[in-house]
Short mmCIF file of C-alpha atoms in Angstrom, two decimals:
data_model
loop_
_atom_site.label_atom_id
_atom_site.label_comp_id
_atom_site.label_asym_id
_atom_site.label_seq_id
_atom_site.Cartn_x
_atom_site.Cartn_y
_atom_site.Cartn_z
CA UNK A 56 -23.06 21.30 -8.14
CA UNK A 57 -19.84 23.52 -7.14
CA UNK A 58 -16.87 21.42 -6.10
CA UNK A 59 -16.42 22.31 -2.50
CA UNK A 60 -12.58 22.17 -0.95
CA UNK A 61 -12.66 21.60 2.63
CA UNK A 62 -10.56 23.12 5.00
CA UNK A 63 -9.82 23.29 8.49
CA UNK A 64 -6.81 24.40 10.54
CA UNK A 65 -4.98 22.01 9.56
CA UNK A 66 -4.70 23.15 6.15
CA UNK A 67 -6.40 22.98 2.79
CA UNK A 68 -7.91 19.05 1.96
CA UNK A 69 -8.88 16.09 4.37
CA UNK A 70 -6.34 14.96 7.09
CA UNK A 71 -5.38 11.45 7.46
CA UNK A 72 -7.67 11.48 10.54
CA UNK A 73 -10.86 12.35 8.04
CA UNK A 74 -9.69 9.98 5.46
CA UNK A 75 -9.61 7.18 7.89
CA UNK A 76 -13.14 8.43 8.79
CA UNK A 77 -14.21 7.81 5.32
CA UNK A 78 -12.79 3.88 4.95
CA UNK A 79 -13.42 1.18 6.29
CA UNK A 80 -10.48 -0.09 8.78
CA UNK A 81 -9.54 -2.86 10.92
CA UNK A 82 -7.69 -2.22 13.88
CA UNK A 83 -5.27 -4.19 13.85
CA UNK A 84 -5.29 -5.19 10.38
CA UNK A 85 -5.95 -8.66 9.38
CA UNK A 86 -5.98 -9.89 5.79
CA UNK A 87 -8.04 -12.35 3.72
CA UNK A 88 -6.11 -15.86 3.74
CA UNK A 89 -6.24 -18.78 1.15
CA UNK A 90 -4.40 -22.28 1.49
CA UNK A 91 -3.74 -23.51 -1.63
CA UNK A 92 -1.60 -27.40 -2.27
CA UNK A 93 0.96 -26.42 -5.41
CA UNK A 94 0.36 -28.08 -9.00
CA UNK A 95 2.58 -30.68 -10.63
CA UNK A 96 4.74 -28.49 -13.04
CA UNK A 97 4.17 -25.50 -14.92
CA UNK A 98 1.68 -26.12 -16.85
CA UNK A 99 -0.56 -27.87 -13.91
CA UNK A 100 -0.04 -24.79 -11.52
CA UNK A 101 -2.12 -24.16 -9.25
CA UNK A 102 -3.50 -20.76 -9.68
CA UNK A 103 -3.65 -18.35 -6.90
CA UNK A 104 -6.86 -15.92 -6.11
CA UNK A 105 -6.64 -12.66 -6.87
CA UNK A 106 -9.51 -11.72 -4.52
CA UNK A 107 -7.82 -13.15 -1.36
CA UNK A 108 -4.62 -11.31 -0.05
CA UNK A 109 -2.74 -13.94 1.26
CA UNK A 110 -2.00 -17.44 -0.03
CA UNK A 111 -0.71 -20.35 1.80
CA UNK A 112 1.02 -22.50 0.15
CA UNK A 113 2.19 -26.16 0.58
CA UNK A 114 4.91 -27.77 -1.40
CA UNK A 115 5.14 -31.29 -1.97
CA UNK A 116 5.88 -34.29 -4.57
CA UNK A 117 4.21 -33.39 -7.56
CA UNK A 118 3.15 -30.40 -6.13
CA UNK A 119 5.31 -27.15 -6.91
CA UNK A 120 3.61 -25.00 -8.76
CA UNK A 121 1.58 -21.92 -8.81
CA UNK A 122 0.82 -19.02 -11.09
CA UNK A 123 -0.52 -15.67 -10.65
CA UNK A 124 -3.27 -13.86 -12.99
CA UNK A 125 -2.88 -10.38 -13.55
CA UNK A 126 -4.59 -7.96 -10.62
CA UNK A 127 -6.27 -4.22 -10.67
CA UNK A 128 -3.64 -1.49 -10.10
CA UNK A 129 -2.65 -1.01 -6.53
CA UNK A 130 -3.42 -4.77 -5.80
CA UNK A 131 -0.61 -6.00 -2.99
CA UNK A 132 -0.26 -10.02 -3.23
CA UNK A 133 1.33 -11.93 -0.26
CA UNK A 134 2.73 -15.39 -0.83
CA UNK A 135 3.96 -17.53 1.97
CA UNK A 136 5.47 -20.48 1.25
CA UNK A 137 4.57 -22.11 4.45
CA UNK A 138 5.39 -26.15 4.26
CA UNK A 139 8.11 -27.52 2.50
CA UNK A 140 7.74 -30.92 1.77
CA UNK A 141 10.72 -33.45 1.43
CA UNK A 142 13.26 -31.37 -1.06
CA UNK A 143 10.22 -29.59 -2.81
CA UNK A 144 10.73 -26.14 -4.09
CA UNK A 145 7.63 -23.54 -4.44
CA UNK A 146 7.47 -21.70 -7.70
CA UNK A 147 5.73 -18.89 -8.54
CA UNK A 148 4.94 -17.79 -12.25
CA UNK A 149 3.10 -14.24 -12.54
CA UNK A 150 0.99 -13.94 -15.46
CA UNK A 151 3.67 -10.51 -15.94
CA UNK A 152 6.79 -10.18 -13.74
CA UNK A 153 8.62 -6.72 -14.46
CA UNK A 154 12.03 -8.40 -11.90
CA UNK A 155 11.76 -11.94 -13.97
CA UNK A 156 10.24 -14.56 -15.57
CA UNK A 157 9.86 -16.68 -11.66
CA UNK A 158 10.51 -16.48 -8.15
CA UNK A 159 11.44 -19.49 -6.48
CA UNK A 160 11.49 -20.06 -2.77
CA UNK A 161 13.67 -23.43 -1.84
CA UNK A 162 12.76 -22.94 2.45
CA UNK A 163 9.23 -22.97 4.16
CA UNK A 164 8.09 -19.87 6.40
CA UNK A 165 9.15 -17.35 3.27
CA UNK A 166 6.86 -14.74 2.00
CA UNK A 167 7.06 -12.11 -0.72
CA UNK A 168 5.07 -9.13 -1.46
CA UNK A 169 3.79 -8.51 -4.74
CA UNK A 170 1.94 -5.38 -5.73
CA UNK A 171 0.69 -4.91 -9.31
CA UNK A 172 1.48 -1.87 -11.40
CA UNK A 173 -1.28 -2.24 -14.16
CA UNK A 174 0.66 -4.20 -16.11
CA UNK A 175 3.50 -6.19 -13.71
CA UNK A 176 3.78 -7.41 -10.59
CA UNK A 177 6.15 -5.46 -8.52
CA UNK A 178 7.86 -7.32 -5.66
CA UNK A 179 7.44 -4.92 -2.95
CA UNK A 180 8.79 -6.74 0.22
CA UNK A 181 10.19 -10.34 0.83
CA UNK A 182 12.53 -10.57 -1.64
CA UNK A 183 15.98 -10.81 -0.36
CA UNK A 184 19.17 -9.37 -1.69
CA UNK A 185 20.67 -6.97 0.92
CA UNK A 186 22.79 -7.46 4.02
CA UNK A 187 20.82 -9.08 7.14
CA UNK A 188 18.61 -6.22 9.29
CA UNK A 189 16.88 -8.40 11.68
CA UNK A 190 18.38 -12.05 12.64
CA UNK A 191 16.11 -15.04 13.49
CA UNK A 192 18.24 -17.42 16.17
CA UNK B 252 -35.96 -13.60 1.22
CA UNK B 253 -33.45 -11.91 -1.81
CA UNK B 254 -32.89 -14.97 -4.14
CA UNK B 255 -28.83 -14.98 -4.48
CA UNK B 256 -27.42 -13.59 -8.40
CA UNK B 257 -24.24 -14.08 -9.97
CA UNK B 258 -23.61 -10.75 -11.91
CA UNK B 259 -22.68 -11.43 -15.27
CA UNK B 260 -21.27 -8.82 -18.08
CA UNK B 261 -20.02 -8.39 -21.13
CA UNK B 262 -16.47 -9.27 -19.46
CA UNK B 263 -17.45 -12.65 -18.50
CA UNK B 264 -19.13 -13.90 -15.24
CA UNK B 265 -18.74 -11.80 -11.39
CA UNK B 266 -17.47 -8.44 -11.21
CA UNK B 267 -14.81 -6.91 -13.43
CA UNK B 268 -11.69 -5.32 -11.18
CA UNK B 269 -13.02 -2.08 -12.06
CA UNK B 270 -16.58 -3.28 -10.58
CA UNK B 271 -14.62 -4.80 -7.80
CA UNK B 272 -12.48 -1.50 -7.23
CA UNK B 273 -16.04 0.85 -7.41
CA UNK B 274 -17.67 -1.50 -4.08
CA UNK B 275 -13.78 -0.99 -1.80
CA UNK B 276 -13.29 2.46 0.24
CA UNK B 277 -9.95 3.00 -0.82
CA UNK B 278 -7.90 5.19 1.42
CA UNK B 279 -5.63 7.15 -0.47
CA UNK B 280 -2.63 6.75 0.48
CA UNK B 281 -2.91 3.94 2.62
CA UNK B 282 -2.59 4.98 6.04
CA UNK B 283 -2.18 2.78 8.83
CA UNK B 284 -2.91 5.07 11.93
CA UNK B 285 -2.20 8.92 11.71
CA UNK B 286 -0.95 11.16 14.55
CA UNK B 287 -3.35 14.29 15.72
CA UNK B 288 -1.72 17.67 15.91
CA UNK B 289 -0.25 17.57 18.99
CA UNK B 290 2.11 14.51 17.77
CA UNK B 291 0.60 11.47 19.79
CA UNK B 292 -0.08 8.67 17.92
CA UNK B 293 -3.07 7.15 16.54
CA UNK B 294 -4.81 4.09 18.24
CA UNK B 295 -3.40 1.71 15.48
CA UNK B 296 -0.22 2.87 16.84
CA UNK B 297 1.25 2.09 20.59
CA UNK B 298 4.85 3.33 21.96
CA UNK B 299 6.66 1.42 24.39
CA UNK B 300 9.69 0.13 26.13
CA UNK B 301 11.23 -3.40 25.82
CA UNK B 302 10.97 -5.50 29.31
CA UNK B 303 13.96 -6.43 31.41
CA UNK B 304 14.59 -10.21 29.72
CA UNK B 305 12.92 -12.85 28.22
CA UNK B 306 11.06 -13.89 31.56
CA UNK B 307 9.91 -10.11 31.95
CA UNK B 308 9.01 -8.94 28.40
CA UNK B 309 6.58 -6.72 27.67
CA UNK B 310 3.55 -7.67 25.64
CA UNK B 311 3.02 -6.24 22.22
CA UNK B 312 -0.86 -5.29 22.02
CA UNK B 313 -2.62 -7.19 19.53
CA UNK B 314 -5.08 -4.86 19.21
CA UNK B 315 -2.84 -2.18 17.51
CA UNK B 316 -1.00 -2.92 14.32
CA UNK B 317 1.89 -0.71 14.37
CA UNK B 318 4.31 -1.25 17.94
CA UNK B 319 7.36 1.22 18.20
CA UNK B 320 9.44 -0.22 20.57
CA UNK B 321 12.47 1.85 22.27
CA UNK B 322 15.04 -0.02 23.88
CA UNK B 323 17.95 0.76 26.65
CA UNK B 324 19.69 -0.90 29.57
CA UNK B 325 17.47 -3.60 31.09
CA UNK B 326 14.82 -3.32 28.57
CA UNK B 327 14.85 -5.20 25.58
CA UNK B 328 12.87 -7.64 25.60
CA UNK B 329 8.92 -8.05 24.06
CA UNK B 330 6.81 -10.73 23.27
CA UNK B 331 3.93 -11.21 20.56
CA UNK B 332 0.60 -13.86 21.72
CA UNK B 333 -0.81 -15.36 18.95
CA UNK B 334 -2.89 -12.98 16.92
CA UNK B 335 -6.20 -14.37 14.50
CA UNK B 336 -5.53 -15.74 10.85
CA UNK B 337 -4.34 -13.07 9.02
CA UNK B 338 -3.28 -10.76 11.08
CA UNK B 339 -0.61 -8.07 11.01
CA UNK B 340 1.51 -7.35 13.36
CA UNK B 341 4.54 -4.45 12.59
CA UNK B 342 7.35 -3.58 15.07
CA UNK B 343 9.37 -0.66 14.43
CA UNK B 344 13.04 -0.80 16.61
CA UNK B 345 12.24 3.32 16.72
CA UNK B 346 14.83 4.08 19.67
CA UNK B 347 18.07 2.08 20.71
CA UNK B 348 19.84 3.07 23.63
CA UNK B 349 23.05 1.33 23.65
CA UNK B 350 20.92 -2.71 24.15
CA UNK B 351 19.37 -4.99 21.32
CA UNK B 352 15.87 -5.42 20.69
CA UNK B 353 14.34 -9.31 21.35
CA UNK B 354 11.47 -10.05 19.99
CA UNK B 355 9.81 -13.51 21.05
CA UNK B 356 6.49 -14.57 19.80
CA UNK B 357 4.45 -17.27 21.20
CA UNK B 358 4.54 -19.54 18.22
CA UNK B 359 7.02 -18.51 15.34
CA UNK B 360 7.39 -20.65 11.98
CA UNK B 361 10.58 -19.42 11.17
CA UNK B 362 12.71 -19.89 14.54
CA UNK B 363 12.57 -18.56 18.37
CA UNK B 364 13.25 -14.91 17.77
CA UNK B 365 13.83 -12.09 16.00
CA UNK B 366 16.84 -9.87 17.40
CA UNK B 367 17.63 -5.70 16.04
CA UNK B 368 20.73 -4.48 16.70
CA UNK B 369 20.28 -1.00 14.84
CA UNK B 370 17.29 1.74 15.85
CA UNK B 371 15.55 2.77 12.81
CA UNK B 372 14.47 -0.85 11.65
CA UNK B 373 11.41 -2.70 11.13
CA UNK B 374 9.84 -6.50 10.64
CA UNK B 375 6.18 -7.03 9.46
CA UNK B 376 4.71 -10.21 10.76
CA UNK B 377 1.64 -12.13 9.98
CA UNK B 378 -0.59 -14.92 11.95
CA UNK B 379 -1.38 -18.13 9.57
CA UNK B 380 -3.39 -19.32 12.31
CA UNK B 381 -0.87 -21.37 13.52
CA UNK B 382 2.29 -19.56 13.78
CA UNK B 383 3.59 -16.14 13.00
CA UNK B 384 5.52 -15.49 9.71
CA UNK B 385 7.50 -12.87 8.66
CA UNK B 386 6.12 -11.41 5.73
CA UNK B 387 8.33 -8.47 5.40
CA UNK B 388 11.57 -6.64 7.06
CA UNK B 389 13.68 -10.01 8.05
CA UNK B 390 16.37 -10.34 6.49
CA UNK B 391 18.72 -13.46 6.87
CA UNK B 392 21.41 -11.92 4.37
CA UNK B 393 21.21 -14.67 2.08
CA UNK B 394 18.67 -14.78 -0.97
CA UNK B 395 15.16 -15.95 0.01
CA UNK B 396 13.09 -15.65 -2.83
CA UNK B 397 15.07 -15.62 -5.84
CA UNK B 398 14.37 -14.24 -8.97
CA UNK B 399 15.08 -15.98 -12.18
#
């Protein structure tokens, strides 16, 4: 069968409007959520899913931890380091890392955005370097 | 009634990310909400103008993801409910008109609110079923997450 380009008058190909036709969308958007209790060290971390979207994460005593398989290309990660127990920091080994080795988060209600590349992760949002935008009071 | 089956491969047990990738419609690009031709915005999208102060705000749907919110004299103020667990919530400052933008949600893990002093900026918040957390857009000025 012929390959068929559609047009309309809005030019040659789908518009955004038809391609949202063809997905599946929810309005507003609302991701998949884990909570996940770190491991004790690096070599007990706790692993997160790489079928769930978000992970919650608690740090504790003993409990620090957590690594991060590879994903599919195009795969966004958040991590949100909600509760910091006593002086516990959260860190987070990926699997491949093209900005490091770690990231380490050392205050709860933090988050990062990882997206992988096909062969890193990518931090994409979350990770803080720059001059302040928006100011919680 | 279908007896339940755990697919199993070559690659090991479940699907394969490629098997994974082949049962998702992908939209490509990822698009939020689009516009129509004549410019107004998709319903994933609302426009509006902050509220007079904190005790008049106005209410960021939670039935949209994306709020552009233009502020001026006597309106700069919004607020944000609680949304459902995992839920995104993105606020564009898209106008500024010589006043701040205030944004209070109902229940916030990382402090009251979020203030913009600057049009053109944006914060990305998600609901962890207990309190809203920034997930993208906030920044303190100080290193968060740091990379070693």
């Amino acid at each position: 069968m012929a390959e068929v380009t559609l047009t309309s008058g809005y030019g040659t190909g789908l518009t955004n409007k038809q391609k949202l036709s063809r997905s599946w969308v929810l309005k507003p958007t609302v991701y998949s959520v884990e909570n996940v209790v770190a491991g004790n060290g690096t070599g007990n971390a706790t692993a997160l899913s790489t079928t769930t979207t978000v992970s919650l994460i608690v740090t504790k005593a003993s409990a620090t931890h957590v690594s991060l398989a590879d994903g599919i290309e195009g795969q966004l990660k958040i991590i949100i380091h909600k509760t910091r127990g006593g002086s516990n920091d959260l860190v987070i080994t990926p699997t491949n890392f093209s900005a490091g080795a770690t990231l380490t988060s050392n205050l709860a209600a933090r988050a990062v955005q990882l997206l992988f590349d096909g062969a890193n992760w990518q931090v994409v949002a979350g990770e803080i370097t720059g001059t302040a935008e928006m100011v919680i009071a | 009634m279908a007896t339940k089956q755990t697919l199993t491969s070559g690659y090991g047990t479940g699907l394969t990310p490629k098997q994974k990738k082949a049962l998702g419609f992908v939209l490509d690009p990822s698009i939020s909400d689009s516009r129509d031709s004549g410019g107004t915005a998709g319903d994933d999208i609302e426009s509006l103008l902050g509220g007079a102060d904190a005790d008049n705000a106005t209410a960021l749907s939670l039935n949209t993801t994306t709020s552009l919110v233009a502020t001026a004299s006597s309106q700069t103020h919004v607020s944000l409910a609680d949304g459902v667990l995992g839920q995104v919530k993105r606020i564009v400052h898209s106008n500024m008109v010589g006043a701040n933008l205030v944004i209070t949600p109902l229940n916030f893990a990382a402090g009251t609110n979020i203030t913009s002093d600057t049009q053109k900026r944006s914060v990305t918040l998600m609901f962890d079923g207990d309190n809203w957390q920034v997930i993208a857009g906030e920044i303190t000025g100080t290193a968060e997450f740091v990379i070693a």
